[in-house]
Coordinates of C-alpha atoms and ligand atoms in Angstrom, one line a residue:
M1 CA 74.2 115.8 114.4
T2 CA 77.3 113.7 114.9
R3 CA 79.4 113.2 117.9
L4 CA 82.7 111.7 118.7
V5 CA 82.6 109.1 121.5
A6 CA 86.1 108.4 122.9
T7 CA 87.5 106.1 125.5
G8 CA 90.9 104.8 126.4
T9 CA 92.6 102.3 128.6
T10 CA 96.1 101.0 129.4
D11 CA 97.2 97.7 130.9
V12 CA 100.6 96.6 132.2
G13 CA 100.3 93.2 130.4
R14 CA 101.3 89.9 131.7
V15 CA 105.1 90.2 131.7
R16 CA 106.3 93.7 132.5
S17 CA 106.3 94.9 136.1
S18 CA 105.5 98.4 135.2
N19 CA 103.6 100.4 132.6
E20 CA 105.4 103.0 130.5
D21 CA 102.5 103.5 128.1
A22 CA 100.3 106.6 128.5
Y23 CA 97.3 108.0 126.8
F24 CA 95.1 111.1 126.8
V25 CA 91.4 111.3 126.1
G26 CA 90.1 114.8 126.2
D27 CA 87.3 116.7 124.5
S28 CA 89.0 117.3 121.2
V29 CA 92.4 115.7 121.6
F30 CA 93.3 112.0 121.9
A31 CA 96.7 110.4 122.0
V32 CA 98.8 107.4 122.8
A33 CA 102.5 107.3 123.9
D34 CA 104.7 104.3 124.5
G35 CA 107.7 105.3 126.5
M36 CA 111.1 103.7 126.7
G37 CA 114.1 104.0 129.0
G38 CA 115.1 102.4 132.3
H39 CA 114.2 103.4 135.9
A40 CA 110.8 104.8 135.0
A41 CA 112.3 107.2 132.5
G42 CA 110.0 105.8 129.9
E43 CA 107.0 106.8 132.0
V44 CA 108.4 110.3 132.3
A45 CA 109.0 110.5 128.5
A46 CA 105.5 109.4 127.7
S47 CA 103.7 111.6 130.2
T48 CA 106.0 114.6 129.3
A49 CA 105.3 114.1 125.6
L50 CA 101.5 114.2 126.2
E51 CA 101.6 117.5 128.0
P52 CA 101.7 119.8 124.9
I53 CA 99.1 117.7 123.3
R54 CA 96.9 117.9 126.3
A55 CA 97.3 121.7 126.2
L56 CA 95.5 121.8 122.9
D57 CA 92.4 120.2 124.3
G58 CA 89.3 122.3 123.7
R59 CA 91.1 125.0 121.7
V60 CA 89.2 126.4 118.7
F61 CA 91.0 126.9 115.4
G62 CA 90.3 129.1 112.5
D63 CA 90.7 126.4 109.9
A64 CA 92.2 123.0 109.1
T65 CA 95.6 124.4 108.3
E66 CA 95.9 126.1 111.6
A67 CA 94.7 123.1 113.6
L68 CA 97.1 120.7 111.9
A69 CA 100.0 123.1 112.4
A70 CA 99.1 123.4 116.1
L71 CA 99.1 119.7 116.4
R72 CA 102.4 119.3 114.6
D73 CA 103.9 122.1 116.7
A74 CA 102.8 120.3 119.9
V75 CA 104.6 117.2 118.8
I76 CA 107.7 119.2 118.0
T77 CA 107.5 120.8 121.4
A78 CA 107.1 117.4 123.0
N79 CA 110.2 116.2 121.3
A80 CA 112.2 119.3 122.3
T81 CA 111.1 119.0 125.9
V82 CA 111.8 115.2 126.2
S83 CA 115.1 115.5 124.4
R84 CA 116.3 118.4 126.6
M85 CA 115.4 116.4 129.8
A86 CA 117.2 113.4 128.5
E87 CA 120.2 115.5 127.8
D88 CA 120.2 117.4 131.1
D89 CA 119.5 114.7 133.5
P90 CA 121.6 111.5 133.5
T91 CA 118.6 109.6 135.1
Y92 CA 116.7 110.3 131.9
H93 CA 119.5 109.7 129.4
G94 CA 118.3 107.8 126.4
M95 CA 114.7 108.0 127.2
G96 CA 112.1 108.4 124.5
T97 CA 108.6 107.7 123.5
T98 CA 106.3 107.1 120.6
L99 CA 103.5 109.6 120.1
T100 CA 100.4 109.2 118.0
A101 CA 98.2 112.3 118.6
T102 CA 94.9 113.3 117.1
L103 CA 93.0 116.5 117.1
L104 CA 89.3 116.9 116.3
E105 CA 88.5 120.1 114.4
G106 CA 84.9 120.2 113.2
A107 CA 84.4 117.0 111.3
R108 CA 88.1 116.6 110.6
L109 CA 90.6 114.6 112.6
H110 CA 94.2 115.7 112.3
I111 CA 96.8 113.2 113.1
A112 CA 100.5 113.6 114.0
H113 CA 102.7 110.5 114.5
V114 CA 106.2 109.4 115.4
G115 CA 107.1 105.8 116.3
D116 CA 105.5 102.4 116.2
S117 CA 102.2 103.1 117.9
R118 CA 99.4 103.0 115.3
A119 CA 96.2 104.6 114.2
Y120 CA 93.7 102.4 112.4
L121 CA 90.5 103.4 110.6
L122 CA 87.4 101.2 110.2
R123 CA 85.2 102.7 107.5
D124 CA 82.5 101.0 105.5
G125 CA 83.8 97.6 106.5
K126 CA 87.3 98.4 105.4
F127 CA 90.0 98.3 108.0
S128 CA 93.3 100.1 107.4
Q129 CA 96.3 101.2 109.2
I130 CA 96.6 105.0 108.5
T131 CA 100.0 105.6 110.2
D132 CA 103.3 104.2 109.1
D133 CA 105.4 102.2 111.5
H134 CA 108.8 103.9 112.1
T135 CA 110.5 100.5 112.6
L136 CA 113.4 98.6 111.3
V137 CA 111.1 95.8 109.9
Q138 CA 108.9 98.4 108.1
H139 CA 112.0 99.8 106.6
L140 CA 113.0 96.2 105.4
I141 CA 109.5 95.7 104.0
D142 CA 109.7 99.0 102.1
E143 CA 113.1 98.0 100.8
G144 CA 111.7 94.6 99.6
Q145 CA 114.1 92.7 101.9
I146 CA 111.4 90.9 103.9
T147 CA 107.7 90.2 103.6
R148 CA 105.0 91.5 105.9
E149 CA 104.6 87.9 107.2
E150 CA 108.3 87.6 107.9
A151 CA 108.1 90.9 109.8
A152 CA 105.6 89.6 112.2
N153 CA 108.1 87.2 113.8
H154 CA 111.3 89.1 113.0
P155 CA 113.7 89.0 115.9
Q156 CA 114.3 92.8 115.5
R157 CA 110.7 93.7 115.1
S158 CA 110.7 95.9 118.3
I159 CA 113.4 98.2 117.0
I160 CA 112.1 101.6 116.1
T161 CA 113.7 104.1 113.8
R162 CA 112.0 107.3 114.9
A163 CA 111.0 108.4 118.4
I164 CA 110.2 111.5 120.5
G165 CA 113.1 112.6 122.6
V166 CA 116.1 110.9 121.2
S167 CA 117.3 113.9 119.2
P168 CA 116.6 117.6 119.3
E169 CA 115.0 117.3 115.8
V170 CA 112.2 115.1 114.8
D171 CA 110.5 114.2 111.6
V172 CA 106.7 114.2 112.2
D173 CA 104.2 112.4 110.0
S174 CA 100.9 114.1 109.7
M175 CA 97.6 113.9 107.9
S176 CA 94.0 115.1 108.1
L177 CA 90.9 112.9 107.7
E178 CA 87.4 114.0 106.9
L179 CA 85.3 112.0 109.3
Q180 CA 82.2 110.1 108.1
P181 CA 79.4 108.9 110.3
D182 CA 80.2 105.4 111.7
D183 CA 83.9 105.8 111.3
I184 CA 85.8 104.0 114.0
L185 CA 89.4 104.9 114.8
L186 CA 91.8 103.1 117.1
L187 CA 95.0 104.5 118.5
C188 CA 97.1 101.8 120.1
S189 CA 100.6 100.8 121.3
D190 CA 102.6 97.9 119.9
G191 CA 101.6 95.9 123.0
L192 CA 98.4 95.2 121.1
T193 CA 99.6 95.0 117.5
G194 CA 102.6 92.9 118.4
V195 CA 100.4 90.0 119.4
V196 CA 96.9 90.6 118.0
D197 CA 96.6 90.6 114.2
D198 CA 94.8 93.2 112.2
R199 CA 91.9 90.9 111.2
T200 CA 91.1 90.2 114.9
I201 CA 91.3 93.9 115.8
A202 CA 89.0 94.8 112.9
T203 CA 86.5 92.1 113.9
T204 CA 86.5 93.4 117.4
L205 CA 85.9 97.0 116.3
A206 CA 83.2 95.9 113.9
Q207 CA 81.2 94.3 116.7
R208 CA 80.3 97.8 117.8
D209 CA 80.0 96.9 121.4
D210 CA 79.9 99.5 124.1
P211 CA 83.2 101.4 123.6
D212 CA 84.6 100.5 127.0
T213 CA 83.8 96.9 126.3
T214 CA 85.6 97.0 123.0
I215 CA 88.8 98.4 124.5
E216 CA 88.7 95.9 127.3
T217 CA 88.3 93.1 124.8
L218 CA 91.3 94.3 122.9
V219 CA 93.4 94.4 126.1
S220 CA 92.2 90.8 127.0
L221 CA 93.1 89.6 123.5
A222 CA 96.7 90.9 124.0
N223 CA 96.9 89.4 127.5
D224 CA 95.5 86.1 126.3
A225 CA 98.3 86.1 123.7
G226 CA 100.8 86.3 126.5
G227 CA 100.7 90.1 127.2
P228 CA 104.4 90.5 126.6
D229 CA 104.2 94.3 126.6
N230 CA 102.1 97.2 128.0
V231 CA 98.9 97.5 126.1
T232 CA 97.1 100.8 125.3
A233 CA 94.0 101.5 123.3
V234 CA 92.1 104.7 122.6
L235 CA 88.9 104.2 120.7
L236 CA 87.1 107.0 118.7
R237 CA 83.7 106.5 117.2
Y238 CA 82.1 109.1 115.1
E239 CA 78.4 108.6 115.4
D240 CA 75.1 110.0 114.4
A241 CA 73.9 111.3 117.7
A242 CA 70.3 110.5 116.8
A243 CA 71.3 106.9 116.4
A244 CA 73.3 106.9 119.6
R245 CA 71.9 106.6 123.1
G246 CA 72.0 109.4 125.5
T247 CA 73.2 112.8 124.4
N248 CA 72.4 114.9 121.3
G249 CA 73.9 118.1 120.0
P250 CA 77.3 118.7 118.5
T251 CA 80.4 116.6 119.2
T252 CA 80.0 115.4 122.7
V253 CA 82.5 113.1 124.1
A254 CA 82.4 110.3 126.6
I255 CA 85.5 110.3 128.7
R256 CA 86.9 107.4 130.6
T257 CA 90.4 107.2 132.0
R258 CA 92.2 104.6 134.1
H259 CA 95.5 104.6 135.7
D260 CA 97.7 101.6 136.1
D261 CA 101.1 101.1 137.7
P262 CA 103.5 103.0 135.4
G263 CA 107.1 102.3 134.3
A264 CA 108.7 99.4 131.8
D265 CA 111.6 98.1 129.9
W266 CA 112.3 99.4 126.5
A267 CA 115.9 99.9 127.1
R268 CA 116.9 97.2 124.6
K269 CA 115.5 99.4 121.9
M270 CA 117.6 102.3 122.9
G271 CA 121.0 101.3 121.4
T272 CA 119.6 101.2 117.9
F273 CA 117.8 104.5 117.8
G274 CA 118.7 106.6 114.8
A275 CA 120.2 103.7 112.9
F276 CA 117.8 104.2 110.1
G277 CA 116.6 107.7 111.1
Ligands
LIG301 MG1 105.3 98.9 123.6

């Protein structure tokens, strides 16, 4: 028997006065959203975008196709809702959010993604980013105009090219992953990846500490590096239940949530939305 152990946390960081990141850790659905927009609009965008994802939690699907379609539909619904609110209410004008959402269906993890939050997989000692960043710098890397090293310190590295809520239509990336025992997945916002390199994240995950300890370590690493942005991490570990402490039986989930002061400043990203969409 295998089980998925999941936990998540978010932290305001060391610079921002509020936290516009949000996450959801359910029984079968796990997601990270990094909101943007002034006057707490980013917080509204992130939490609103998570609602249709949250609604999928615990739902049973006939097959993989149906499950992935439901996840994609939820992201499209999230986009429609956030963009309508942004259109209808001047307070929310220009708000948006990233959304990286995953759905467990049997031994498969379905992933739908928009923006520059990330999903990583650590499998058999190999650490890989499994989502693409929808950012200006990624676009420049893909075009061969800058290197990955140059991107890390590029002055425009925070500019994103795709987000939930900035347009009535959204292009959603999606994929499905057959989980293997000992897989570790990390969903995180750019508050982590902007200041902590992949090698350090991989090393931290590979320690296989208690899951809550692991995510607290990741947050500490970001804060020790200056904590310039809100930091969010959701950790998923697919484990052999016999090898794990505590529970047995199919797919049980450890849940931990924490709420921090919400709200932040992504407004500078707003003017450039859609420039490369
Ligand atoms: Mg961020």
